[in-house]
Coordinates of C-alpha atoms and ligand atoms in Angstrom, one line a residue:
M299 CA -11.9 9.0 -26.4
T300 CA -8.7 8.9 -24.4
D301 CA -6.7 12.0 -23.6
K302 CA -3.4 12.5 -25.4
P303 CA -0.6 10.5 -23.8
Q304 CA 0.9 12.4 -20.9
K305 CA 4.1 10.3 -20.6
P306 CA 6.7 11.2 -19.8
A307 CA 5.3 13.9 -17.6
H308 CA 5.9 15.1 -14.1
P309 CA 4.1 12.8 -11.6
R310 CA 1.9 15.6 -10.5
T311 CA 0.8 16.2 -14.0
M312 CA 0.2 12.5 -14.6
A313 CA -1.7 12.3 -11.3
V314 CA -4.2 14.8 -12.6
H315 CA -4.5 13.8 -16.3
H316 CA -3.0 10.4 -17.2
G317 CA -5.3 7.8 -18.6
T318 CA -8.5 9.9 -18.7
R319 CA -11.1 8.4 -21.1
R320 CA -14.0 10.5 -22.2
S321 CA -17.4 9.3 -23.4
Q322 CA -19.0 10.9 -26.5
Y323 CA -20.2 13.6 -24.2
G324 CA -16.7 14.9 -23.6
E325 CA -17.3 15.3 -19.8
M326 CA -14.5 17.1 -17.9
A327 CA -14.4 15.0 -14.8
E328 CA -13.8 11.3 -15.0
A329 CA -17.2 9.5 -15.4
I330 CA -18.5 6.8 -13.1
F331 CA -19.6 3.9 -15.2
L332 CA -21.9 2.2 -12.7
T333 CA -22.8 -0.7 -14.9
Q334 CA -22.4 -4.5 -14.5
G335 CA -22.0 -5.2 -18.1
F336 CA -21.7 -3.9 -21.7
V337 CA -23.8 -4.2 -24.8
Y338 CA -22.5 -5.8 -28.0
D339 CA -23.6 -4.6 -31.4
T340 CA -23.6 -8.2 -32.8
A341 CA -23.2 -11.8 -31.7
E342 CA -19.9 -11.8 -33.7
Q343 CA -18.7 -8.8 -31.6
A344 CA -19.5 -10.6 -28.4
E345 CA -17.7 -13.7 -29.5
A346 CA -14.6 -11.7 -30.6
R347 CA -14.5 -9.9 -27.3
F348 CA -14.4 -13.1 -25.3
I349 CA -11.5 -14.3 -27.4
E350 CA -9.5 -11.0 -27.2
T351 CA -10.5 -8.0 -25.2
G352 CA -9.0 -4.7 -26.5
P353 CA -8.0 -1.8 -24.2
D354 CA -11.2 0.1 -24.8
E355 CA -13.4 -3.0 -24.7
F356 CA -15.2 -4.4 -21.6
I357 CA -17.2 -7.5 -20.9
Y358 CA -18.3 -7.5 -17.3
A359 CA -17.5 -5.3 -14.3
R360 CA -15.7 -8.1 -12.4
Y361 CA -13.2 -8.3 -15.3
G362 CA -12.9 -4.5 -15.9
N363 CA -14.7 -1.2 -16.1
P364 CA -13.8 2.1 -17.9
T365 CA -13.7 4.1 -14.6
S366 CA -11.5 1.4 -13.0
R367 CA -9.3 1.2 -16.1
M368 CA -8.6 5.0 -15.7
F369 CA -7.5 4.5 -12.1
E370 CA -5.3 1.5 -13.2
D371 CA -3.7 3.3 -16.0
R372 CA -3.0 6.3 -13.8
I373 CA -1.5 4.5 -10.9
A374 CA 0.6 2.3 -13.3
A375 CA 2.0 5.5 -14.9
L376 CA 2.8 7.0 -11.5
E377 CA 4.4 3.8 -10.2
G378 CA 6.4 3.2 -13.5
T379 CA 4.9 -0.2 -14.4
E380 CA 3.4 -1.3 -17.6
D381 CA 0.0 -2.1 -16.1
A382 CA -2.1 -2.4 -13.0
F383 CA -5.2 -4.2 -11.7
A384 CA -7.4 -2.5 -9.2
T385 CA -9.1 -4.5 -6.4
A386 CA -11.8 -4.3 -3.8
S387 CA -9.3 -3.7 -0.9
G388 CA -5.6 -3.8 -0.2
M389 CA -6.0 -7.3 1.1
A390 CA -7.6 -8.4 -2.1
A391 CA -4.5 -7.1 -3.9
V392 CA -2.1 -8.8 -1.5
N393 CA -4.1 -12.1 -1.8
G394 CA -4.4 -11.8 -5.6
A395 CA -0.7 -10.9 -6.0
L396 CA 0.5 -13.9 -4.0
F397 CA -2.1 -16.6 -4.8
S398 CA -2.0 -16.0 -8.5
L399 CA 1.7 -16.6 -8.5
C400 CA 2.0 -19.6 -6.2
A401 CA 1.2 -23.3 -6.6
P402 CA 1.5 -26.1 -4.0
G403 CA 5.2 -27.1 -3.5
D404 CA 6.4 -23.6 -4.2
H405 CA 8.6 -21.7 -1.6
V406 CA 8.0 -18.1 -0.5
V407 CA 10.3 -16.0 1.7
A408 CA 8.6 -13.2 3.6
A409 CA 9.7 -10.6 6.1
R410 CA 8.3 -11.3 9.6
A411 CA 7.2 -7.7 10.4
L412 CA 4.0 -7.6 8.4
F413 CA 0.4 -6.3 8.7
G414 CA -1.7 -8.9 10.5
S415 CA -3.9 -9.7 7.5
C416 CA -0.8 -10.2 5.3
L417 CA 0.4 -12.8 7.8
F418 CA -3.0 -14.4 7.5
V419 CA -2.7 -14.7 3.7
L420 CA 0.8 -16.2 4.0
D421 CA -0.5 -18.8 6.6
L422 CA -3.3 -19.6 4.1
L423 CA -0.7 -20.2 1.3
A424 CA 1.0 -22.6 3.8
K425 CA -2.3 -24.4 4.3
F426 CA -2.5 -25.0 0.5
G427 CA 1.0 -26.5 0.4
V428 CA 3.2 -23.5 -0.2
E429 CA 6.3 -23.5 2.1
V430 CA 6.8 -20.0 3.7
S431 CA 10.0 -19.0 5.4
Y432 CA 10.1 -15.9 7.6
V433 CA 13.1 -13.7 8.0
D434 CA 14.0 -10.5 9.8
G435 CA 13.6 -8.2 6.7
T436 CA 16.5 -5.9 7.7
D437 CA 19.0 -8.8 8.0
L438 CA 20.4 -9.5 4.5
D439 CA 22.1 -12.7 5.7
Q440 CA 18.7 -14.1 6.8
W441 CA 17.3 -13.4 3.2
R442 CA 20.5 -15.0 1.7
T443 CA 20.1 -18.1 3.9
A444 CA 16.3 -18.5 3.3
L445 CA 16.4 -18.1 -0.5
R446 CA 17.1 -21.1 -2.6
P447 CA 17.1 -21.8 -6.4
G448 CA 13.5 -22.0 -7.4
T449 CA 12.0 -19.8 -4.6
R450 CA 8.9 -18.5 -6.3
A451 CA 8.5 -15.2 -4.6
V452 CA 9.6 -12.9 -1.8
F453 CA 7.2 -10.6 0.0
F454 CA 7.8 -7.7 2.4
E455 CA 6.6 -4.3 3.4
S456 CA 9.2 -1.8 2.3
V457 CA 8.6 0.1 5.6
S458 CA 7.1 -2.1 8.2
N459 CA 4.0 -1.6 10.3
P460 CA 4.1 -0.4 13.1
T461 CA 7.8 -0.2 14.0
L462 CA 8.9 1.5 10.7
E463 CA 11.9 -0.7 9.9
V464 CA 13.0 0.1 6.4
I465 CA 14.0 -2.8 4.1
D466 CA 16.8 -2.5 1.6
M467 CA 14.8 -3.1 -1.4
K468 CA 17.7 -3.1 -4.0
A469 CA 19.7 -5.6 -1.9
V470 CA 16.8 -8.0 -1.3
A471 CA 15.6 -7.8 -4.9
D472 CA 19.2 -8.6 -6.2
L473 CA 19.3 -11.7 -3.8
A474 CA 15.8 -12.7 -4.8
H475 CA 16.5 -12.3 -8.6
A476 CA 19.6 -14.4 -8.3
A477 CA 17.4 -17.2 -6.9
G478 CA 14.8 -16.7 -9.7
A479 CA 12.2 -15.3 -7.3
V480 CA 9.5 -12.6 -8.1
V481 CA 9.8 -9.6 -5.8
V482 CA 6.4 -8.6 -4.4
V483 CA 6.4 -5.4 -2.3
D484 CA 3.6 -4.0 -0.1
N485 CA 4.5 -0.4 -0.4
V486 CA 1.7 1.2 1.6
F487 CA 3.9 3.0 4.2
A488 CA 6.3 4.3 1.6
T489 CA 3.3 5.7 -0.4
P490 CA 3.3 6.0 -4.3
V491 CA 4.7 9.5 -3.9
F492 CA 8.0 8.4 -2.3
S493 CA 8.1 5.0 -4.2
R494 CA 11.1 4.0 -6.3
A495 CA 10.2 0.4 -5.9
V496 CA 10.4 -0.6 -9.5
E497 CA 13.6 1.2 -10.1
L498 CA 15.0 -0.6 -7.1
G499 CA 14.0 -4.1 -8.5
A500 CA 10.5 -4.7 -7.3
D501 CA 8.6 -6.8 -9.9
V502 CA 5.1 -6.4 -8.3
V503 CA 4.1 -3.4 -6.2
V504 CA 0.9 -3.7 -4.1
Y505 CA -1.0 -0.8 -2.5
S506 CA -3.9 -0.6 -0.1
A507 CA -5.5 2.5 -1.9
T508 CA -7.6 2.8 1.3
K509 CA -4.7 4.7 2.8
H510 CA -2.8 7.6 1.1
I511 CA -4.4 7.2 -2.4
D512 CA -7.9 7.9 -1.0
G513 CA -6.4 10.2 1.6
G514 CA -9.7 10.8 3.3
G515 CA -10.6 7.4 4.9
R516 CA -13.7 7.0 2.7
A517 CA -13.4 3.8 0.7
L518 CA -11.6 0.5 0.6
A519 CA -9.6 -0.3 -2.5
G520 CA -6.3 -1.8 -3.6
V521 CA -4.1 -2.1 -6.6
I522 CA -1.4 -4.4 -8.0
C523 CA 1.2 -2.9 -10.3
G524 CA 3.5 -4.9 -12.5
T525 CA 4.4 -5.9 -16.1
R526 CA 1.6 -6.2 -18.6
D527 CA 2.3 -10.0 -18.8
Y528 CA 2.1 -10.5 -15.1
I529 CA -1.0 -8.3 -14.6
R530 CA -3.0 -9.6 -17.6
K531 CA -1.9 -13.2 -17.7
V532 CA -1.3 -14.0 -14.0
A533 CA -3.1 -11.6 -11.6
E534 CA -6.2 -10.7 -13.7
P535 CA -7.3 -14.3 -14.4
Y536 CA -7.1 -15.0 -10.7
L537 CA -8.9 -11.9 -9.6
K538 CA -11.5 -11.7 -12.3
H539 CA -12.7 -15.3 -11.5
T540 CA -12.4 -15.1 -7.7
G541 CA -14.3 -11.9 -7.4
G542 CA -11.9 -9.3 -5.9
A543 CA -13.2 -6.6 -8.3
I544 CA -13.2 -2.9 -7.2
S545 CA -16.4 -0.9 -7.4
P546 CA -16.4 1.7 -10.2
F547 CA -17.5 4.2 -7.6
H548 CA -14.4 3.5 -5.5
S549 CA -12.2 3.7 -8.5
W550 CA -13.6 7.2 -9.1
I551 CA -12.9 8.1 -5.4
M552 CA -9.4 6.8 -5.9
L553 CA -8.9 8.9 -9.2
N554 CA -9.8 12.0 -7.3
G555 CA -7.5 11.0 -4.5
L556 CA -4.5 10.6 -6.9
A557 CA -5.0 14.2 -8.1
T558 CA -4.1 15.6 -4.7
M559 CA -1.9 12.8 -3.3
D560 CA 1.5 14.4 -4.0
L561 CA 0.5 17.7 -2.3
R562 CA -1.1 15.8 0.6
V563 CA 1.6 13.3 1.3
R564 CA 4.4 15.8 1.1
A565 CA 2.6 18.0 3.5
Q566 CA 2.0 15.1 5.9
A567 CA 5.6 14.0 5.7
D568 CA 6.8 17.5 6.4
S569 CA 4.5 17.6 9.5
A570 CA 5.7 14.2 10.6
L571 CA 9.4 15.3 10.5
A572 CA 8.4 18.5 12.5
I573 CA 6.5 16.4 15.1
A574 CA 9.2 13.8 15.4
K575 CA 11.8 16.5 16.0
A576 CA 9.7 18.4 18.5
L577 CA 8.9 15.3 20.6
Q578 CA 12.3 13.7 20.5
G579 CA 13.7 13.7 24.0
H580 CA 10.3 14.3 25.6
P581 CA 10.5 13.0 29.2
A582 CA 7.5 10.8 28.9
L583 CA 9.1 9.0 25.8
S584 CA 11.9 6.5 25.7
G585 CA 12.0 6.7 22.0
V586 CA 10.6 8.4 18.8
I587 CA 10.9 6.1 15.8
Y588 CA 10.8 8.0 12.5
P589 CA 12.9 7.1 9.5
G590 CA 13.4 10.9 8.8
L591 CA 15.4 11.3 12.1
P592 CA 19.1 10.8 11.8
D593 CA 19.1 8.3 14.8
H594 CA 16.8 5.9 13.0
P595 CA 18.8 2.7 12.3
Q596 CA 18.0 2.9 8.6
H597 CA 17.9 6.6 8.2
D598 CA 20.4 6.8 5.3
L599 CA 18.6 3.9 3.6
A600 CA 15.2 5.6 4.0
M601 CA 16.6 8.8 2.5
A602 CA 18.2 7.0 -0.4
Q603 CA 15.1 4.8 -1.0
M604 CA 12.3 7.3 -0.5
G605 CA 13.8 10.7 0.0
S606 CA 11.6 11.2 3.0
G607 CA 10.8 9.7 6.4
G608 CA 7.2 9.2 5.4
T609 CA 3.9 10.1 7.0
M610 CA 4.1 7.6 10.1
I611 CA 5.8 8.0 13.4
A612 CA 5.9 5.5 16.3
F613 CA 6.4 6.7 19.9
E614 CA 7.6 4.5 22.8
L615 CA 6.1 5.7 26.1
R616 CA 7.9 5.0 29.5
G617 CA 5.3 3.4 31.6
G618 CA 4.0 0.8 29.2
K619 CA 0.3 0.2 28.4
D620 CA -1.1 2.4 31.3
A621 CA 0.9 5.4 30.1
A622 CA 0.0 4.7 26.5
F623 CA -3.8 4.5 27.2
A624 CA -3.7 7.6 29.5
A625 CA -2.0 9.5 26.6
L626 CA -4.5 8.1 24.0
N627 CA -7.4 9.2 26.3
R628 CA -6.1 12.7 26.6
M629 CA -5.7 13.3 22.9
Q630 CA -8.3 15.8 21.6
L631 CA -7.3 16.5 18.0
V632 CA -5.7 13.3 17.1
K633 CA -8.3 10.5 16.8
I634 CA -8.0 6.9 18.2
S635 CA -8.6 4.7 15.2
N636 CA -6.6 2.3 13.0
N637 CA -6.6 3.7 9.4
L638 CA -3.6 5.6 8.1
G639 CA -2.8 8.1 5.4
D640 CA -6.0 10.0 6.2
A641 CA -6.3 13.8 6.2
K642 CA -7.2 13.4 9.9
S643 CA -4.4 12.4 12.3
I644 CA -4.9 9.0 13.7
V645 CA -3.3 7.2 16.7
T646 CA -3.2 3.4 17.3
H647 CA -2.1 1.2 20.1
P648 CA -0.9 -1.8 18.1
A649 CA -0.4 -4.2 20.9
T650 CA -4.1 -4.2 21.8
T651 CA -5.6 -3.6 18.4
T652 CA -4.0 -4.3 15.0
H653 CA -1.5 -6.7 16.5
Q654 CA -3.6 -8.1 19.3
R655 CA -3.9 -11.6 17.7
L656 CA 0.0 -12.2 17.9
S657 CA 1.4 -13.9 21.0
E658 CA 3.2 -11.7 23.5
D659 CA 6.6 -13.3 22.4
E660 CA 5.9 -12.6 18.7
R661 CA 5.0 -9.0 19.5
A662 CA 8.1 -8.6 21.6
R663 CA 10.2 -10.0 18.7
L664 CA 8.7 -7.4 16.4
G665 CA 9.2 -4.5 18.9
I666 CA 5.5 -4.0 19.5
T667 CA 5.8 -3.2 23.2
P668 CA 2.9 -2.3 25.5
G669 CA 4.1 1.3 25.4
L670 CA 4.2 1.7 21.6
L671 CA 1.9 4.2 19.8
R672 CA 1.6 4.5 16.1
L673 CA 0.7 8.0 14.7
S674 CA -0.5 8.6 11.1
V675 CA 0.1 12.3 10.5
G676 CA -2.8 14.1 8.9
L677 CA -3.2 17.5 7.3
E678 CA -3.8 19.6 10.4
S679 CA -1.4 22.2 11.3
A680 CA 1.8 20.6 12.7
D681 CA 1.8 23.2 15.5
D682 CA -1.7 22.1 16.6
L683 CA -0.7 18.5 16.5
I684 CA 2.5 19.0 18.5
A685 CA 0.4 20.9 21.1
D686 CA -2.1 18.1 21.3
L687 CA 0.6 15.4 21.6
R688 CA 2.5 17.4 24.2
Q689 CA -0.5 17.8 26.5
A690 CA -1.4 14.1 26.0
F691 CA 2.1 13.1 26.9
G692 CA 2.0 15.4 30.0
N693 CA 3.9 18.3 28.7
Ligands
PLP972 C1 -4.1 -1.4 5.3 C2 -3.0 -2.2 4.8 C3 -3.3 -3.4 4.1 C4 -4.7 -3.8 3.8 O1 -5.4 -2.9 3.1 P1 -7.0 -2.8 3.1 O2 -7.3 -1.8 2.1 O3 -7.4 -2.5 4.5 O4 -7.5 -4.2 2.7 C5 -2.2 -4.1 3.6 N1 -0.9 -3.8 3.9 C6 -0.6 -2.7 4.7 C7 0.8 -2.4 5.0 C8 -1.6 -1.9 5.2 O5 -1.4 -0.8 5.9

């Protein structure tokens, strides 16, 4: 039994109700179907299901599961895509989205400023005979030069990690579509709350649900959103046979996360703006990078594209690594870790952790200096966070 269709509804309403499927017991909360498989009434039914699987029919949990299907339907409705496929992690989603699209001899253009594991996946594509060109994602001329007729896909993070560059999604999508390329966007930093990716031309939107969708740093998960044809005929065959399936338990965690995501992410973004404003001009800092501040190089674009500066801030400390480490070690409320989108505020020193594997030159090129700290703003009081950061930066 599926709840009555909620579309078109306000995103907050859809995030609570959309896609709910109830068993014969009529349970209120979404049920967790912890089962590997499903029983068929007859041999004929089993045969028919392997030929064509209907929306309320399942075969094996690696292929699909009722709890996971609720999560997929709900996030697809929020993102504005026809369908979605949930995965074991954000990286299973990035890997699935790109590998399912590409074949040896294909050409992919990617922005250079990417999460380290995303760079690993692109290097892997190159190993298997896909040509990958890297560009500065904020420079449209570089996209224009790198794209060519027959380019299979473009890939970028709409807001880059950790330096918070904002990519002009509509402009890049127009150039990519003119070349016939599929636009694949890693939209983690923008969050599903502030996303207008599909409206701006993205064909495939990928999330690490581990971040804002969970919102509590509890479980790994990912999701790929796109057209029904792409999801069911391209991404799903790749994922269901290579084993990137999400656990039904994690889908249930993510369903619960979605219900509160809008409230959480908006509160986190409000605090991020308050913190960025309060610490701008602090004597220990040579810069505060936050797309919601008017001095951010893509401030207008960020506002047009997301309507918010988001939940992440980067601080540039005078005094390099020593100053950055001293500040980290003085933080009391803000935890040193590397997740983001959590209810708890988290600070990261990218140069020595998430981006440690890059060469010094590559880090310098990406603006990942020894004094750079990345803050994921949580749900604590903004005043408490500002006080903790001020004392850590040496008032
Ligand atoms: C975390 C993250 C990923 C990977 O997600 P996992 O759930 O950790 O596998 C991919 N892209 C971005 C931008 C991320 O922040």
